[in-house]
DNA sequence: CTGAAAGCGCTTACAG
DNA sequence: CTGAAAGCGCTTACAG
């Protein structure tokens, strides 16, 4: 392993000067710089990151915690995040909790041990009690979900408008009984979308019926029960809004299997706009989210925060979504 | 930020002793240990990883490079890898190349700068010339694809047998004209599967026809052209074998769109066994790979290598695959 | 424009 | 069983 010392000796300068060359200190005489750079290339010297980090008290590593990689929506966010970290000379450790509480703690420890400079929580569903402390102590950016009265920066779509756009499309098709399959957990995105849904109904002169709003995880079993539960109450369904492409794909599956009792040509709109919405049969009408950009922007905001660049002005950044009409 | 020094002062011992407690040195007197541990908890002390790494010349960080996260097959591998690193007290930086050559170099730099201890390449398609150097200098494990005469450990399924099992299923259905859509790049997995396919044909008394084997990326356009290309040569197709669930899903799409001219009930078998094979309509018969285990085992082997535990005996580890019969 | 020196926060061989 | 000291490989205020 070569070191500044070795480069210094070979170049006939001090380690300090080598360091200055590496860090583009403008006070170095051009000739000296050239000499040092030559040696660096000659012996293919790369500075030891740990020594650097230890000295600088910063690692240029950030952490991104996602619920899972199994949903291509999150994979898309991770991709964007990766691109942004790379572009800014940072590194990223992406991890998933797979819905385990303990996993979350493991990632936070990366901050506590100084391994990482900051953290991005994607679609975090956790109580403020647990995390308020983390928000106070470390640089944090949220993606998709925000916490009401905490001043943590957040990148998301305008969920109210997204919910509105989706429901509006259905009411404009003349649908009156629009079931809405949400996620199982309370969330800012869920609340926003629900309000948008209600607004669209109201504008179409349709009464809001809470029995049409049901919760389910992205598991065939739960989705089936949730939807059939509505019908068992004697309610009609002539359209469905669903929380994710994945959920929607299971609904189509259930309809085809005849475990969900709905017509195969039912109006169905989902959220996300992943490739899943293209490969189902029929293909899904979906509210596409800018996954890549969500990840990219989250990283940019975190880095901005790390570099204390003029105190981030906007706390919540809304990225545009887009309703894509396909076959459902 | 608290440090060993602070803990030492508060506990009335030397920094060395604190370090010994942290590292479970058995020579510490139980009483001393207790005293120190109390202080550690009291002030919630966490050792600075960089200082530790610098001193130990190891980071317990490994890198996993995947082609993309957009294919759930790779997401599954990443999940398994994550679990294994966590279990072993390591951290993992997973990154994707998205098929860019330059990205690869960025990940290798993590080794050069000592940020990471070792690297896992998943489905790596690169020439030995480029990477032989990396293989020699740093601890490397390969996943899915191996390089013939390099002694780099590799975790994969038995692709020959997998290709055989898939093709065998088709010949046993009485199919005679089995098209095979492979990936676009030369690969050890591709070669293995092709040989298995040939063996199954031969056992069924069917002549191997190279015109039935076509290359395509996981893009509708290419797959369409590849398959229609066969038909334009005047060849019949009564079954298809395809490289991935994703590719297969596009084939179904094309058939339904009538841009691929095949009957909707054609026999179709794909590889991977991701959730995609469940949500297509019809659902896919697929050769399921143990994604999670592939990732998990790759990490285990790398860590074994890092710890020099009795020189890894087996160089290539084959994990079991499973043919899952669904609707195609 | 450059160098000598101190220090980032750990661990470990050595001495006792 | 424990401490003093050296050192991992950098960077930076200070002095010249």
XYZ file of C-alpha atoms (C1' of nucleotides) in Angstrom:
688
model
C 0.000 0.000 0.000
C 1.418 3.285 -1.017
C 0.925 6.381 1.075
C 1.400 10.129 0.948
C 4.738 9.536 2.541
C 5.929 7.335 -0.279
C 4.723 9.780 -2.893
C 6.400 12.600 -0.985
C 9.743 10.857 -0.874
C 9.705 9.937 -4.531
C 8.709 13.449 -5.528
C 11.171 15.050 -3.180
C 8.558 17.087 -1.314
C 6.807 16.872 2.033
C 3.652 14.869 2.725
C 1.862 18.154 3.285
C 2.528 19.195 -0.270
C 1.315 15.894 -1.635
C -1.872 16.356 0.334
C -2.243 19.819 -1.098
C -1.890 18.523 -4.624
C -4.480 15.850 -4.023
C -6.891 18.396 -2.624
C -6.300 20.931 -5.362
C -4.868 23.559 -3.082
C -4.222 26.473 -5.446
C -1.141 27.658 -3.556
C 0.975 24.798 -4.903
C 3.450 25.870 -7.546
C 2.431 24.425 -10.932
C 5.771 22.757 -11.387
C 5.594 21.058 -8.015
C 2.062 19.975 -8.745
C 3.103 18.376 -11.988
C 5.948 16.527 -10.390
C 3.750 15.149 -7.655
C 0.972 14.192 -10.027
C 3.422 12.252 -12.102
C 4.465 10.148 -9.161
C 0.861 9.623 -8.141
C 0.074 8.193 -11.525
C 3.275 6.272 -11.719
C 2.642 4.284 -8.584
C -1.133 4.465 -8.971
C -1.548 6.012 -5.573
C -5.027 6.268 -4.048
C -5.474 8.038 -0.721
C -6.712 5.938 2.138
C -10.289 6.958 2.731
C -10.304 6.142 6.404
C -7.375 8.295 7.232
C -8.976 11.055 5.267
C -12.346 10.576 6.919
C -10.839 10.404 10.354
C -9.042 13.620 9.826
C -11.939 15.375 8.126
C -14.585 13.947 10.405
C -16.787 13.126 7.467
C -17.139 10.088 5.265
C -19.082 11.149 2.207
C -21.127 8.045 2.736
C -24.853 8.350 3.036
C -27.407 5.728 3.886
C -30.726 5.135 2.171
C -33.204 2.921 3.951
C -36.039 1.468 1.889
C -38.851 -0.869 2.869
C -37.920 -3.487 0.289
C -36.321 -3.944 -3.100
C -38.964 -6.371 -4.170
C -41.194 -3.566 -5.351
C -39.701 -2.019 -8.484
C -40.947 1.346 -7.293
C -38.298 1.350 -4.598
C -35.701 -0.073 -6.910
C -36.313 2.928 -9.151
C -35.781 5.324 -6.273
C -32.569 3.548 -5.343
C -31.319 3.928 -8.908
C -31.866 7.664 -8.886
C -30.207 7.975 -5.506
C -27.210 6.080 -6.736
C -26.786 8.331 -9.716
C -26.933 11.431 -7.531
C -24.400 10.179 -5.015
C -22.037 9.168 -7.754
C -22.357 12.529 -9.441
C -21.496 14.344 -6.221
C -18.540 12.233 -5.216
C -20.420 10.504 -2.436
C -21.087 6.859 -1.746
C -24.353 5.298 -0.766
C -25.268 2.323 1.342
C -28.780 1.294 0.424
C -30.547 -1.080 2.719
C -33.995 -2.447 3.236
C -35.839 -3.061 6.429
C -38.110 -5.711 4.928
C -40.515 -4.370 7.517
C -38.398 -5.351 10.492
C -38.035 -2.800 13.184
C -34.612 -4.007 14.306
C -33.132 -3.534 10.863
C -33.828 0.143 11.086
C -31.653 0.423 14.132
C -28.767 -1.212 12.350
C -28.795 1.542 9.759
C -29.008 4.291 12.309
C -25.945 2.835 13.938
C -24.013 3.684 10.809
C -24.554 7.292 11.809
C -23.738 6.719 15.440
C -20.427 5.146 14.575
C -19.617 7.954 12.180
C -19.534 5.609 9.245
C -22.159 7.638 7.440
C -22.760 11.365 7.298
C -26.492 11.350 6.773
C -29.502 9.198 6.064
C -32.523 9.081 3.786
C -35.620 7.243 4.888
C -37.849 6.128 2.056
C -41.513 5.511 2.886
C -40.734 5.421 6.545
C -43.578 4.373 8.781
C -42.396 4.822 12.318
C -43.472 6.872 15.231
C -41.929 10.202 15.991
C -41.099 8.995 19.460
C -38.705 6.469 18.046
C -37.122 8.703 15.477
C -37.435 12.249 16.717
C -34.089 11.748 18.352
C -32.436 10.701 15.111
C -33.925 13.663 13.299
C -32.457 16.011 15.869
C -29.008 14.526 15.969
C -28.245 13.645 12.379
C -28.841 14.984 8.902
C -31.990 13.312 7.622
C -34.082 13.569 4.484
C -37.403 11.821 4.032
C -38.721 10.440 0.779
C -42.418 9.789 0.045
C -43.651 10.151 3.621
C -43.260 13.147 5.866
C -44.009 13.845 9.481
C -46.428 16.645 10.154
C -44.776 18.965 12.600
C -41.157 17.906 12.328
C -38.986 20.111 10.232
C -37.372 17.337 8.263
C -36.926 17.921 4.535
C -39.044 15.656 2.384
C -39.259 14.759 -1.295
C -42.546 13.402 -2.573
C -45.248 13.806 -5.176
C -48.347 15.855 -4.452
C -50.395 12.977 -3.162
C -53.552 14.974 -2.806
C -53.460 15.923 -6.440
C -52.436 12.407 -7.453
C -55.374 10.882 -5.630
C -57.610 13.485 -7.158
C -56.351 12.887 -10.688
C -56.869 9.155 -10.407
C -60.348 9.343 -8.910
C -61.291 12.098 -11.328
C -60.448 9.854 -14.260
C -62.802 7.246 -12.847
C -65.663 9.623 -12.141
C -65.280 11.066 -15.609
C -65.795 7.559 -16.929
C -69.125 7.680 -15.145
C -68.103 5.394 -12.280
C -70.083 5.855 -9.080
C -68.872 3.110 -6.760
C -65.150 3.452 -6.607
C -63.460 1.131 -4.148
C -60.130 2.313 -2.813
C -57.558 -0.233 -1.629
C -54.999 1.581 0.523
C -51.962 0.364 2.411
C -52.343 -0.962 5.911
C -50.504 1.784 7.705
C -51.339 5.343 8.462
C -49.263 7.556 6.239
C -49.045 11.066 4.929
C -49.236 9.820 1.349
C -52.288 7.733 2.138
C -54.014 10.646 3.806
C -53.249 12.943 0.902
C -54.476 10.547 -1.719
C -57.635 9.828 0.227
C -58.450 13.516 0.415
C -57.901 13.833 -3.304
C -60.216 10.880 -3.862
C -62.870 12.500 -1.694
C -62.550 15.780 -3.518
C -63.017 14.122 -6.892
C -66.092 12.274 -5.640
C -67.558 15.406 -4.204
C -67.008 17.329 -7.433
C -68.829 14.554 -9.260
C -71.695 14.733 -6.806
C -70.991 11.298 -5.352
C -71.347 10.689 -1.624
C -68.229 9.434 0.099
C -68.741 5.961 1.505
C -66.017 4.911 3.978
C -66.933 1.246 3.511
C -65.488 1.440 0.034
C -62.077 2.280 1.453
C -60.229 -0.825 2.586
C -56.739 -1.638 3.766
C -54.503 -4.420 2.479
C -50.851 -5.295 2.137
C -49.421 -6.263 -1.229
C -50.423 -9.866 -0.735
C -53.045 -11.624 -2.810
C -54.805 -13.011 0.249
C -55.342 -9.653 1.948
C -56.394 -7.895 -1.218
C -58.892 -10.588 -2.008
C -60.420 -10.406 1.458
C -60.536 -6.636 1.400
C -62.374 -6.439 -1.895
C -64.680 -9.353 -1.314
C -65.404 -7.852 2.095
C -66.935 -4.848 0.375
C -69.172 -7.009 -1.757
C -70.227 -9.037 1.247
C -71.566 -5.854 2.752
C -73.882 -5.714 -0.227
C -72.068 -2.803 -1.844
C -71.495 -2.471 -5.568
C -68.058 -1.831 -7.060
C -67.706 -0.453 -10.559
C -64.122 0.795 -10.320
C -61.063 0.404 -8.123
C -58.288 2.672 -7.056
C -55.292 0.924 -5.603
C -52.187 1.895 -3.760
C -49.578 0.333 -6.025
C -49.054 -1.441 -9.316
C -48.176 -4.536 -7.366
C -51.493 -4.532 -5.541
C -53.286 -3.938 -8.806
C -51.505 -6.851 -10.450
C -52.797 -9.095 -7.681
C -56.293 -7.806 -8.186
C -56.129 -8.723 -11.857
C -54.801 -12.084 -10.822
C -57.675 -12.598 -8.399
C -60.235 -11.602 -10.957
C -58.822 -14.056 -13.423
C -58.612 -16.825 -10.837
C -62.222 -16.082 -9.906
C -61.255 -15.553 -6.292
C -62.132 -11.881 -6.595
C -65.624 -11.463 -7.950
C -65.387 -8.586 -10.353
C -65.665 -8.346 -14.122
C -62.349 -8.670 -15.987
C -62.832 -5.319 -17.692
C -63.314 -3.359 -14.487
C -61.843 0.139 -14.351
C -58.722 -0.068 -12.255
C -56.166 2.616 -11.546
C -53.031 2.084 -9.523
C -50.106 4.153 -8.334
C -46.406 4.050 -9.203
C -45.987 3.451 -12.904
C -43.401 0.701 -12.599
C -42.780 -1.802 -15.368
C -45.366 -3.990 -13.672
C -48.073 -1.728 -15.034
C -46.890 -2.564 -18.538
C -46.625 -6.323 -18.309
C -49.928 -7.204 -16.699
C -52.742 -8.293 -18.960
C -54.613 -6.029 -19.308
C -51.954 -3.392 -18.769
C -52.611 -0.968 -15.944
C -53.754 2.593 -15.963
C -51.524 4.106 -13.323
C -50.403 7.321 -11.689
C -46.720 7.248 -12.535
C -44.360 8.621 -9.929
C -40.957 9.980 -10.933
C -39.061 7.259 -9.095
C -35.626 8.086 -10.357
C -36.099 11.767 -9.642
C -37.468 11.107 -6.161
C -34.284 9.272 -5.299
C -32.067 11.746 -7.058
C -33.587 14.776 -5.422
C -33.555 13.200 -1.977
C -29.827 12.714 -2.222
C -29.279 16.216 -3.507
C -31.172 17.666 -0.573
C -29.242 15.608 1.912
C -25.923 16.624 0.434
C -27.022 20.235 0.459
C -27.819 19.846 4.113
C -24.471 18.227 4.795
C -22.691 21.062 3.150
C -24.853 23.598 4.950
C -25.458 25.406 1.748
C -27.681 28.354 2.574
C -30.086 26.561 4.876
C -32.499 24.622 2.702
C -35.390 26.926 2.067
C -38.144 24.603 0.962
C -38.855 21.842 3.380
C -41.169 19.709 1.283
C -40.397 19.318 -2.399
C -43.172 18.077 -4.658
C -42.188 16.330 -7.867
C -44.705 15.955 -10.694
C -46.666 12.769 -11.270
C -48.440 11.672 -14.395
C -51.610 9.720 -15.053
C -50.894 7.127 -17.715
C -53.946 5.642 -19.367
C -53.512 2.040 -20.427
C -56.022 -0.770 -20.714
C -57.716 -0.735 -17.341
C -18.637 13.161 20.118
C -17.448 10.965 22.897
C -14.281 8.956 22.575
C -12.367 6.181 24.287
C -10.519 8.903 26.094
C -13.649 10.308 27.629
C -14.875 6.894 28.659
C -11.452 6.145 30.116
C -11.391 9.282 32.208
C -14.870 8.788 33.543
C -14.193 5.163 34.400
C -10.813 5.917 35.884
C -8.910 3.586 33.563
C -6.692 3.985 30.503
C -7.937 4.172 26.913
C -6.262 0.850 26.306
C -8.498 -0.805 28.849
C -11.592 0.727 27.344
C -10.537 -0.612 23.993
C -10.055 -4.035 25.532
C -13.532 -3.989 26.980
C -15.050 -3.002 23.661
C -13.215 -5.779 21.914
C -14.038 -8.393 24.515
C -10.485 -9.003 25.526
C -10.816 -11.781 28.144
C -7.881 -10.502 30.180
C -9.896 -7.603 31.586
C -10.873 -8.053 35.222
C -14.680 -8.538 35.448
C -15.037 -5.642 37.828
C -13.166 -3.273 35.574
C -15.196 -4.467 32.654
C -18.439 -3.753 34.436
C -17.343 -0.283 35.417
C -16.325 0.583 31.880
C -19.472 -0.859 30.362
C -21.554 1.242 32.685
C -19.915 4.422 31.466
C -20.250 3.316 27.863
C -23.975 2.919 28.278
C -24.293 6.039 30.335
C -22.862 8.321 27.713
C -24.049 6.104 24.847
C -20.562 5.776 23.464
C -20.050 4.292 19.990
C -16.535 3.754 18.696
C -15.555 5.751 15.653
C -15.434 3.314 12.783
C -12.834 5.186 10.815
C -10.336 5.265 13.585
C -10.947 1.590 14.090
C -10.663 0.821 10.399
C -7.542 2.877 10.003
C -5.901 1.051 12.824
C -7.125 -2.391 11.797
C -6.631 -1.824 8.090
C -10.024 -3.291 7.344
C -13.460 -1.810 7.015
C -15.921 -4.681 7.181
C -17.561 -3.083 4.199
C -18.088 -5.132 1.085
C -19.345 -4.086 -2.285
C -21.866 -5.892 -4.440
C -22.135 -4.800 -8.035
C -25.272 -5.781 -9.929
C -26.332 -5.022 -13.496
C -29.577 -3.353 -12.436
C -32.185 -3.329 -9.725
C -34.969 -3.118 -12.228
C -35.047 -6.862 -12.571
C -36.482 -8.390 -9.402
C -34.095 -11.282 -9.833
C -31.215 -9.028 -8.872
C -33.222 -7.352 -6.144
C -33.684 -10.805 -4.634
C -29.968 -11.447 -4.706
C -29.311 -8.102 -3.070
C -31.745 -8.963 -0.305
C -29.968 -12.188 0.500
C -26.614 -10.458 0.440
C -27.846 -7.839 2.827
C -29.060 -10.412 5.293
C -25.726 -12.201 5.218
C -23.654 -9.076 5.745
C -25.855 -7.990 8.600
C -25.613 -11.386 10.229
C -21.837 -11.291 10.076
C -21.347 -7.780 11.355
C -20.397 -6.433 7.958
C -21.864 -3.653 5.867
C -22.643 -3.747 2.200
C -22.635 -1.147 -0.510
C -24.784 -2.424 -3.336
C -24.524 -0.687 -6.634
C -25.644 -1.178 -10.170
C -23.784 -0.548 -13.358
C -26.928 -0.112 -15.446
C -24.699 -1.532 -18.135
C -22.234 1.334 -18.063
C -18.629 0.428 -18.098
C -17.482 3.510 -16.206
C -19.719 2.710 -13.264
C -17.815 -0.487 -12.720
C -14.641 1.430 -12.204
C -16.235 3.590 -9.553
C -16.964 0.499 -7.500
C -13.518 -0.904 -7.917
C -12.172 2.366 -6.601
C -13.835 1.599 -3.301
C -11.309 -1.184 -3.000
C -8.408 0.916 -4.165
C -9.111 3.569 -1.568
C -9.461 0.938 1.142
C -13.060 1.860 1.737
C -14.145 -1.700 1.089
C -12.512 -5.016 1.895
C -13.876 -7.089 -0.942
C -16.290 -7.158 -3.843
C -18.962 -9.378 -5.329
C -19.749 -9.133 -9.013
C -23.210 -10.331 -9.935
C -23.733 -11.440 -13.526
C -20.588 -9.735 -14.600
C -19.968 -9.584 -18.308
C -16.549 -8.148 -18.796
C -13.363 -9.311 -20.306
C -10.668 -10.921 -18.259
C -8.198 -8.370 -19.535
C -10.054 -5.630 -17.761
C -10.645 -7.457 -14.547
C -7.890 -9.997 -14.172
C -5.981 -7.346 -12.317
C -8.784 -6.773 -9.853
C -9.121 -10.491 -9.273
C -5.459 -10.725 -8.428
C -5.281 -7.768 -6.115
C -8.507 -7.900 -4.158
C -10.838 -10.441 -2.631
C -13.519 -11.159 -5.212
C -16.485 -13.490 -5.434
C -18.559 -13.947 -8.546
C -22.266 -14.633 -8.615
C -24.112 -16.247 -11.548
C -21.306 -15.936 -14.049
C -17.821 -17.353 -13.752
C -14.668 -17.067 -15.777
C -13.292 -20.288 -17.124
C -9.689 -20.436 -16.093
C -9.538 -17.856 -13.352
C -9.619 -19.221 -9.861
C -12.264 -16.869 -8.569
C -14.923 -18.371 -6.331
C -18.381 -18.383 -7.853
C -21.909 -19.021 -6.663
C -24.463 -20.067 -9.258
C -27.070 -22.628 -10.154
C -26.219 -25.599 -12.322
C -27.110 -23.908 -15.571
C -26.586 -26.973 -17.672
C -29.091 -28.920 -15.620
C -31.454 -25.944 -15.486
C -31.456 -25.617 -19.266
C -31.932 -29.348 -19.533
C -34.860 -29.415 -17.086
C -36.634 -26.629 -18.903
C -36.161 -28.046 -22.376
C -36.986 -31.528 -21.136
C -40.348 -30.294 -19.868
C -41.088 -28.960 -23.329
C -40.004 -32.064 -25.209
C -42.047 -34.179 -22.829
C -45.032 -32.115 -23.849
C -44.334 -33.295 -27.357
C -42.869 -30.013 -28.580
C -40.477 -30.287 -31.503
C -39.669 -26.719 -32.500
C -38.434 -25.054 -29.381
C -37.177 -21.533 -29.889
C -34.648 -20.320 -27.353
C -34.317 -16.597 -26.622
C -31.010 -15.996 -24.887
C -29.331 -12.840 -23.621
C -27.207 -10.793 -25.985
C -23.894 -11.421 -24.340
C -21.640 -14.404 -24.193
C -21.858 -15.868 -20.744
C -21.084 -18.972 -18.773
C -24.715 -19.304 -17.734
C -25.881 -18.939 -21.311
C -23.441 -21.566 -22.494
C -24.487 -23.968 -19.763
C -28.173 -23.593 -20.425
C -27.699 -23.987 -24.144
C -25.881 -27.242 -23.630
C -28.663 -28.482 -21.401
C -31.171 -27.509 -24.039
C -29.207 -29.417 -26.665
C -28.986 -32.472 -24.470
C -32.727 -32.517 -23.881
C -33.385 -32.210 -27.591
C -30.974 -34.945 -28.402
C -32.537 -37.274 -25.844
C -35.900 -36.611 -27.441
C -34.502 -37.395 -30.853
C -34.856 -33.835 -32.105
C -32.187 -32.261 -34.281
C -30.619 -29.113 -32.939
C -31.349 -26.144 -35.160
C -29.176 -23.096 -34.418
C -31.661 -20.844 -36.203
C -34.065 -21.405 -33.355
C -31.628 -19.848 -30.899
C -31.821 -16.070 -30.949
C -30.394 -13.235 -28.867
C -32.325 -10.326 -27.363
C -32.142 -7.884 -24.519
C -35.080 -7.514 -22.126
C -36.744 -5.016 -24.391
C -39.988 -5.664 -26.225
C -38.591 -4.425 -29.519
C -35.628 -6.782 -29.596
C -37.601 -9.774 -28.439
C -40.246 -9.191 -31.048
C -37.671 -8.940 -33.795
C -35.834 -12.003 -32.595
C -38.904 -14.211 -32.564
C -40.478 -12.884 -35.713
C -37.084 -13.301 -37.334
C -37.350 -17.035 -36.820
C -40.748 -17.183 -38.409
C -39.588 -15.116 -41.324
C -37.043 -17.793 -42.043
C -40.001 -20.087 -42.535
C -39.401 -22.026 -39.341
C -42.162 -23.272 -37.080
C -42.214 -22.504 -33.353
C -44.316 -24.599 -31.016
C -42.607 -23.679 -27.745
C -40.234 -21.070 -26.346
C -37.503 -21.086 -23.781
C -36.463 -17.688 -22.584
C -33.667 -16.242 -20.515
C -35.688 -14.444 -17.862
C -39.183 -13.880 -16.534
C -38.936 -10.322 -17.744
C -38.241 -11.401 -21.297
C -41.085 -13.897 -21.089
C -43.475 -11.229 -19.869
C -42.667 -9.171 -22.940
C -43.275 -12.151 -25.143
C -46.744 -12.581 -23.663
C -47.282 -8.891 -24.179
C -46.253 -9.122 -27.802
C -48.481 -12.096 -28.427
C -51.424 -10.271 -26.967
C -50.637 -7.097 -28.913
C -50.380 -9.230 -32.030
C -46.910 -7.925 -32.716
C -45.507 -11.366 -32.066
C -47.256 -13.936 -34.183
C -47.711 -16.904 -31.919
C -50.768 -18.504 -30.368
C -51.638 -17.189 -26.886
C -51.484 -20.665 -25.399
C -47.955 -21.379 -26.589
C -45.694 -23.353 -24.264
C -43.298 -20.895 -22.702
C -40.716 -21.477 -20.009
C -38.550 -18.783 -18.531
C -35.788 -18.525 -15.961
C -35.647 -16.847 -12.578
C -38.921 -17.408 -10.733
C -39.423 -13.808 -9.657
C -42.828 -12.437 -8.753
C -43.168 -11.447 -12.386
C -43.813 -15.082 -13.230
C -46.833 -14.989 -10.928
C -48.495 -11.815 -12.091
C -48.436 -12.254 -15.831
C -51.515 -13.585 -17.500
C -51.140 -16.435 -18.141
C -48.706 -17.013 -15.291
C -45.304 -18.301 -16.291
C -43.772 -21.715 -16.038
C -40.282 -20.895 -14.887
C -37.025 -22.316 -13.631
C -36.842 -20.664 -10.227
C -33.426 -19.673 -8.996
C -32.711 -19.342 -5.287
C -32.107 -15.608 -5.491
C -31.892 -14.930 -1.802
C -29.545 -17.839 -1.273
C -27.344 -16.868 -4.208
C -26.783 -13.488 -2.586
C -26.433 -14.916 0.880
C -23.912 -17.543 -0.110
C -21.868 -15.110 -2.178
C -21.396 -12.915 0.849
C -20.536 -15.839 3.055
C -17.859 -16.955 0.663
C -16.383 -13.501 0.425
C -16.260 -13.114 4.175
C -14.677 -16.519 4.469
C -12.062 -15.379 2.032
C -11.484 -12.151 3.932
C -10.965 -14.044 7.117
C -8.734 -16.551 5.410
C -10.610 -19.369 6.978
C -8.975 -22.555 5.758
C -8.579 -21.617 2.121
C -11.936 -22.047 0.450
C -12.028 -25.569 -0.861
C -14.808 -25.473 -3.435
C -14.367 -22.842 -6.055
C -17.743 -23.034 -7.723
C -20.786 -23.582 -5.550
C -23.969 -24.789 -7.239
C -27.256 -23.975 -5.551
C -30.404 -25.913 -6.473
C -32.977 -24.576 -8.894
C -36.560 -25.684 -9.314
C -38.878 -25.964 -12.284
C -42.208 -24.441 -11.346
C -45.083 -25.376 -13.621
C -47.682 -22.668 -13.981
C -49.958 -21.822 -16.873
C -47.575 -21.568 -19.798
C 4.971 28.569 -1.962
C 6.431 24.771 1.318
C 7.667 22.021 5.576
C 7.507 20.338 10.505
C 4.398 19.117 13.781
C 0.205 18.011 15.861
C -3.852 15.455 15.953
C -8.230 12.879 14.160
C -9.758 8.177 17.555
C -8.689 4.011 17.725
C -5.635 -0.699 18.924
C -1.781 -3.482 20.270
C 2.901 -5.035 21.279
C 5.553 -4.269 25.156
C 6.612 -3.682 29.814
C 5.458 -4.241 34.406
C -4.576 -7.515 34.778
C -3.391 -2.682 33.151
C -0.953 1.534 31.321
C 2.213 4.397 28.347
C 3.503 4.861 23.888
C 3.581 4.303 19.105
C 1.317 4.343 14.886
C -2.535 3.549 11.221
C -2.502 7.639 6.859
C -4.198 11.528 6.277
C -4.857 17.229 6.689
C -4.185 21.843 8.324
C -2.990 25.806 11.234
C 1.308 27.798 11.910
C 5.694 29.430 10.823
C 8.875 30.855 7.592
